[in-house]
Amino acid sequence: MTRFIIASMILCFLSLEGLAQSKILFSKSSGKLNSGGTLDLMIYDPITKSTNLLVKGSVKGRGEYNAATSPDNSKIIFNTYRFSGWKLGIADFKDGKLSNTRKATGRSNYEYNAKYSPDGNRIVYEEFNWGTRRTTIFVANKDGKKVTPLKNASDYDVTPDWTQNGKEIVFASGRNDNYDIFIQPFQGEIATNLTSGDANEFAPSTSRSSNKIAFLSDREGKINLFVMNTDGGELKNLTPELNTDSFNNEGFWAYKTSWSPSGQQIVFNALQGGDLELFIVNADGTGLTQVTKNNDTDMTPFWMN
């Protein structure tokens, strides 16, 4: 009995220690979504519940968002308008400050939603071609070189993320009119639909400690947070009691989900009364907590490693 208590205390300590070292990146702009506000990059501490400015929006009416860190937290990749149009910027990150921000790739298309692979050697992201109106997923080296498209991509593949082992990519796709969650080997050609149906499933993220996927869905009439296995099994609604607005395609780009490094919690944002707010919930659906409550837009959260 004593050994069990000691072991439980150690596990609890390790969990708290990991949580204390991890923070959440997100972007904030004044006013409602798509109202012309400038997006500032923020950092939130789940332990102290404090929020601080990380990067002031560099271009008025645009700014910085969709931030994600490398596995060792030494780099941050994010969307920025400072390079003439929405591009990916990479910055060094040390002691809570960014430095040496540079353009990630030399490509001309708009770029969004980048994520580092688990080993930190690659990034996956999406490109939007204004001429063809096509959104395609690409994989590149961590320095933005050797860019290659995901094979057999459709015109509407967005918000990619790597699986825990780094061998597959999970993404949302509008190839079937509504949005579904797909999984595909990043060097393979066959994409498997995990959520076929009439609902919109979007904003997927993968756990860094298990074979779980979190995503948002309006399959029950309003937007809720769901989890499932990477094979589509064990589907569960984690937020059935959360009162949210209905799905709006104009705000699709601002939604995100992200797992804590331990896989025990998920941060996500949802629309309430026209305002995007941040929430945290345990991976089993307990402990739903609202992080922000204001008249601003709080969007694209990412839980740092």
Coordinates of C-alpha atoms in Angstrom, one line a residue:
M1 CA 0.0 0.0 0.0
T2 CA 2.8 2.4 0.9
R3 CA 4.6 1.6 -2.4
F4 CA 1.4 2.4 -4.3
I5 CA 1.0 5.7 -2.5
I6 CA 4.6 6.7 -3.2
A7 CA 4.4 5.7 -6.8
S8 CA 1.2 7.7 -7.2
M9 CA 2.9 10.7 -5.7
I10 CA 5.8 10.4 -8.0
L11 CA 3.5 10.2 -11.1
C12 CA 1.6 13.2 -9.9
F13 CA 4.8 15.2 -9.3
L14 CA 6.1 14.3 -12.8
S15 CA 2.8 15.3 -14.3
L16 CA 2.8 18.7 -12.5
E17 CA 6.4 19.2 -13.3
G18 CA 5.8 18.6 -17.1
L19 CA 2.8 20.9 -17.0
A20 CA 4.8 23.6 -15.2
Q21 CA 7.4 23.6 -17.9
S22 CA 4.8 23.8 -20.8
K23 CA 2.9 26.8 -21.9
I24 CA 0.3 27.6 -24.5
L25 CA 0.8 29.9 -27.5
F26 CA -2.2 31.6 -29.1
S27 CA -3.1 34.7 -31.0
K28 CA -5.4 37.6 -29.9
S29 CA -6.9 40.5 -31.7
S30 CA -9.3 43.1 -30.5
G31 CA -13.0 42.8 -31.5
K32 CA -14.7 39.9 -33.2
L33 CA -13.3 37.5 -35.8
N34 CA -12.7 39.1 -39.2
S35 CA -13.4 42.6 -37.9
G36 CA -10.0 43.9 -39.0
G37 CA -8.0 43.6 -35.7
T38 CA -4.3 42.9 -35.7
L39 CA -3.2 39.5 -34.3
D40 CA -0.7 39.6 -31.5
L41 CA 1.1 36.4 -30.5
M42 CA 0.5 35.6 -26.8
I43 CA 1.8 33.0 -24.3
Y44 CA -0.3 31.6 -21.5
D45 CA 0.9 29.7 -18.4
P46 CA -1.7 27.1 -17.2
I47 CA -0.2 27.0 -13.7
T48 CA -0.1 30.8 -12.9
K49 CA -3.0 31.5 -15.3
S50 CA -1.0 34.5 -16.6
T51 CA -1.0 35.7 -20.2
N52 CA 1.8 37.8 -21.7
L53 CA 2.6 39.3 -25.1
L54 CA 5.2 37.4 -27.1
V55 CA 5.1 39.2 -30.4
K56 CA 3.2 42.4 -31.3
G57 CA 1.4 42.1 -34.7
S58 CA 3.9 43.3 -37.3
V59 CA 1.4 44.5 -39.9
K60 CA -1.7 46.4 -39.0
G61 CA -4.9 44.4 -39.7
R62 CA -2.9 41.2 -40.1
G63 CA -0.3 40.1 -37.5
E64 CA 1.0 36.8 -36.4
Y65 CA -0.8 33.5 -35.6
N66 CA -0.8 29.7 -36.0
A67 CA 2.4 29.4 -33.9
A68 CA 4.0 26.0 -33.2
T69 CA 7.3 25.1 -31.5
S70 CA 9.9 22.6 -32.5
P71 CA 10.2 19.5 -30.2
D72 CA 13.0 21.1 -28.2
N73 CA 11.2 24.5 -28.0
S74 CA 14.2 26.2 -29.6
K75 CA 12.3 27.3 -32.7
I76 CA 8.9 28.8 -33.3
I77 CA 7.2 28.7 -36.7
F78 CA 4.2 30.9 -37.4
N79 CA 2.1 32.7 -39.9
T80 CA 3.2 36.3 -40.5
Y81 CA 2.4 39.1 -43.0
R82 CA 5.8 40.7 -42.7
F83 CA 7.1 39.0 -45.8
S84 CA 4.4 40.4 -48.2
G85 CA 1.4 38.1 -47.9
W86 CA 0.8 35.3 -45.5
K87 CA 4.1 33.4 -45.2
L88 CA 5.7 31.1 -42.7
G89 CA 8.2 32.7 -40.4
I90 CA 10.7 30.8 -38.3
A91 CA 12.3 32.4 -35.2
D92 CA 14.8 31.3 -32.5
F93 CA 13.1 31.0 -29.1
K94 CA 15.1 31.4 -25.9
D95 CA 14.2 32.7 -22.4
G96 CA 10.7 33.6 -23.5
K97 CA 11.8 35.8 -26.4
L98 CA 11.9 35.5 -30.2
S99 CA 14.9 36.5 -32.3
N100 CA 16.3 36.1 -35.9
T101 CA 12.9 35.8 -37.5
R102 CA 13.3 34.7 -41.1
K103 CA 11.2 33.5 -44.0
A104 CA 10.8 29.7 -43.9
T105 CA 10.6 29.0 -47.6
G106 CA 11.3 30.8 -50.8
R107 CA 7.9 30.0 -52.3
S108 CA 5.4 32.6 -53.6
N109 CA 2.1 31.0 -52.5
Y110 CA 0.4 31.8 -49.2
E111 CA 1.5 29.4 -46.5
Y112 CA -0.3 28.3 -43.3
N113 CA -0.6 25.9 -40.4
A114 CA 3.0 24.5 -40.1
K115 CA 3.9 21.8 -37.6
Y116 CA 7.3 20.2 -36.8
S117 CA 7.7 16.5 -37.1
P118 CA 8.3 14.6 -33.8
D119 CA 12.0 14.3 -34.5
G120 CA 12.2 18.0 -35.5
N121 CA 13.7 17.3 -38.9
R122 CA 10.7 18.2 -41.1
I123 CA 7.7 20.6 -41.2
V124 CA 4.3 19.9 -42.7
Y125 CA 2.1 22.9 -43.8
E126 CA -0.5 24.0 -46.4
E127 CA -0.1 26.3 -49.4
F128 CA -2.9 28.3 -51.0
N129 CA -2.5 29.2 -54.7
W130 CA -4.5 32.3 -55.5
G131 CA -4.5 31.4 -59.2
T132 CA -6.0 27.9 -59.0
R133 CA -7.8 28.5 -55.6
R134 CA -6.1 25.2 -54.5
T135 CA -5.0 24.4 -51.0
T136 CA -2.4 21.7 -50.9
I137 CA -0.3 20.1 -48.1
F138 CA 3.5 20.1 -48.4
V139 CA 6.4 18.6 -46.5
A140 CA 9.7 20.4 -46.2
N141 CA 13.0 20.1 -44.3
K142 CA 13.1 22.0 -41.0
D143 CA 14.8 24.9 -42.7
G144 CA 12.1 25.1 -45.4
K145 CA 14.1 23.5 -48.2
K146 CA 13.3 20.5 -50.3
V147 CA 9.6 21.2 -50.5
T148 CA 7.4 18.3 -51.8
P149 CA 3.6 18.0 -52.0
L150 CA 1.7 15.3 -50.2
K151 CA 0.9 12.7 -52.9
N152 CA -2.6 12.6 -54.5
A153 CA -3.6 15.7 -52.6
S154 CA -7.0 17.3 -53.3
D155 CA -7.8 21.0 -53.7
Y156 CA -9.0 21.4 -50.1
D157 CA -6.6 19.8 -47.7
V158 CA -5.8 21.9 -44.6
T159 CA -4.5 21.9 -41.0
P160 CA -2.0 19.0 -41.1
D161 CA -0.3 17.4 -38.1
W162 CA 2.1 14.5 -37.6
T163 CA 1.2 11.3 -35.8
Q164 CA 3.2 10.3 -32.8
N165 CA 5.6 8.1 -34.8
G166 CA 6.1 10.7 -37.5
K167 CA 5.1 8.3 -40.3
E168 CA 1.7 9.7 -41.1
I169 CA -0.1 13.0 -41.5
V170 CA -3.5 13.8 -40.2
F171 CA -5.5 16.6 -41.8
A172 CA -8.9 18.0 -42.6
S173 CA -10.2 17.9 -46.2
G174 CA -13.2 19.4 -48.0
R175 CA -12.8 17.0 -50.9
N176 CA -16.3 15.5 -50.1
D177 CA -18.1 18.9 -49.9
N178 CA -18.1 18.9 -46.1
Y179 CA -14.9 18.7 -44.1
D180 CA -13.7 15.3 -42.8
I181 CA -10.5 14.1 -41.0
F182 CA -8.1 12.0 -43.1
I183 CA -4.9 10.2 -42.4
Q184 CA -2.1 9.4 -44.9
P185 CA 1.5 8.1 -44.8
F186 CA 3.6 11.1 -45.5
Q187 CA 5.5 9.1 -48.1
G188 CA 2.5 7.2 -49.3
E189 CA -0.4 7.8 -51.7
I190 CA -3.6 6.6 -50.0
A191 CA -5.6 8.9 -47.7
T192 CA -8.1 7.2 -45.4
N193 CA -11.2 9.1 -44.4
L194 CA -11.7 8.6 -40.6
T195 CA -15.0 10.6 -40.2
S196 CA -17.1 10.2 -43.3
G197 CA -20.6 11.7 -42.9
D198 CA -22.5 14.9 -43.4
A199 CA -21.0 16.8 -40.5
N200 CA -18.0 19.1 -40.6
E201 CA -14.9 17.7 -38.8
F202 CA -11.9 20.0 -38.7
A203 CA -9.0 21.4 -36.7
P204 CA -7.3 18.0 -36.0
S205 CA -4.3 17.6 -33.7
T206 CA -2.5 14.4 -32.7
S207 CA -1.4 13.4 -29.2
R208 CA 2.4 13.3 -28.7
S209 CA 2.1 10.4 -26.2
S210 CA -0.6 8.1 -27.8
N211 CA -2.4 7.2 -31.0
K212 CA -5.2 9.7 -30.3
I213 CA -6.6 12.5 -32.5
A214 CA -8.5 15.5 -31.2
F215 CA -10.8 17.5 -33.5
L216 CA -13.8 19.8 -33.6
S217 CA -17.1 18.7 -35.1
D218 CA -20.7 20.0 -35.6
R219 CA -22.1 16.5 -35.9
E220 CA -24.3 17.1 -32.9
G221 CA -25.6 20.5 -34.1
K222 CA -23.0 22.7 -32.4
I223 CA -19.3 22.7 -32.3
N224 CA -17.8 20.2 -29.8
L225 CA -14.4 18.7 -29.1
F226 CA -14.1 15.0 -30.0
V227 CA -11.3 12.5 -29.7
M228 CA -10.7 9.2 -31.5
N229 CA -8.0 6.7 -32.3
T230 CA -5.8 7.2 -35.4
D231 CA -7.9 4.3 -37.0
G232 CA -11.1 6.2 -36.3
G233 CA -12.2 4.0 -33.4
E234 CA -13.3 5.0 -29.9
L235 CA -14.9 8.2 -30.9
K236 CA -16.0 10.4 -28.0
N237 CA -17.5 13.8 -27.5
L238 CA -15.6 15.5 -24.7
T239 CA -17.7 18.7 -24.4
P240 CA -21.4 17.8 -24.8
E241 CA -22.4 20.4 -22.3
L242 CA -20.5 23.3 -23.9
N243 CA -22.7 26.0 -25.3
T244 CA -21.2 27.1 -28.6
D245 CA -22.2 28.8 -31.9
S246 CA -22.8 26.8 -35.0
F247 CA -20.2 26.1 -37.6
N248 CA -19.3 29.1 -39.9
N249 CA -17.0 28.6 -42.8
E250 CA -15.8 32.1 -42.6
G251 CA -14.2 31.4 -39.2
F252 CA -12.9 28.0 -40.2
W253 CA -9.3 29.2 -40.4
A254 CA -9.2 30.4 -36.8
Y255 CA -10.0 27.1 -35.0
K256 CA -7.4 24.9 -33.5
T257 CA -6.9 22.0 -31.1
S258 CA -3.7 21.0 -29.4
W259 CA -2.7 18.3 -26.9
S260 CA -0.5 18.9 -23.8
P261 CA 2.8 17.1 -24.0
S262 CA 1.7 14.5 -21.5
G263 CA -1.5 13.8 -23.5
Q264 CA -3.6 14.4 -20.4
Q265 CA -5.2 17.7 -21.5
I266 CA -6.4 19.4 -24.7
V267 CA -6.6 23.1 -25.4
F268 CA -9.0 24.4 -28.1
N269 CA -11.0 27.4 -29.1
A270 CA -14.8 27.7 -29.7
L271 CA -17.2 30.5 -30.8
Q272 CA -19.5 31.8 -28.1
G273 CA -21.8 34.7 -28.8
G274 CA -19.6 35.6 -31.7
D275 CA -16.4 35.6 -29.7
L276 CA -13.7 33.0 -30.0
E277 CA -12.6 31.8 -26.6
L278 CA -10.0 29.3 -25.3
F279 CA -10.8 26.3 -23.3
I280 CA -8.9 23.4 -21.7
V281 CA -10.4 20.0 -20.9
N282 CA -8.9 16.7 -19.7
A283 CA -8.5 14.0 -22.3
D284 CA -11.3 12.0 -20.6
G285 CA -13.8 14.9 -20.9
T286 CA -13.6 16.0 -17.2
G287 CA -12.4 19.4 -15.9
L288 CA -13.6 21.7 -18.7
T289 CA -12.2 25.1 -18.0
Q290 CA -12.7 28.4 -19.9
V291 CA -9.3 30.1 -20.3
T292 CA -10.4 33.4 -21.9
K293 CA -13.6 35.3 -21.5
N294 CA -13.7 38.7 -23.3
N295 CA -14.9 40.5 -26.4
D296 CA -11.7 39.8 -28.3
T297 CA -10.7 37.0 -30.7
D298 CA -8.6 34.3 -29.1
M299 CA -7.5 31.7 -31.6
T300 CA -5.1 29.0 -32.9
P301 CA -3.8 27.7 -29.6
F302 CA -0.8 25.4 -29.5
W303 CA 0.5 23.6 -26.4
M304 CA 4.3 23.9 -26.3
N305 CA 6.5 20.8 -25.7

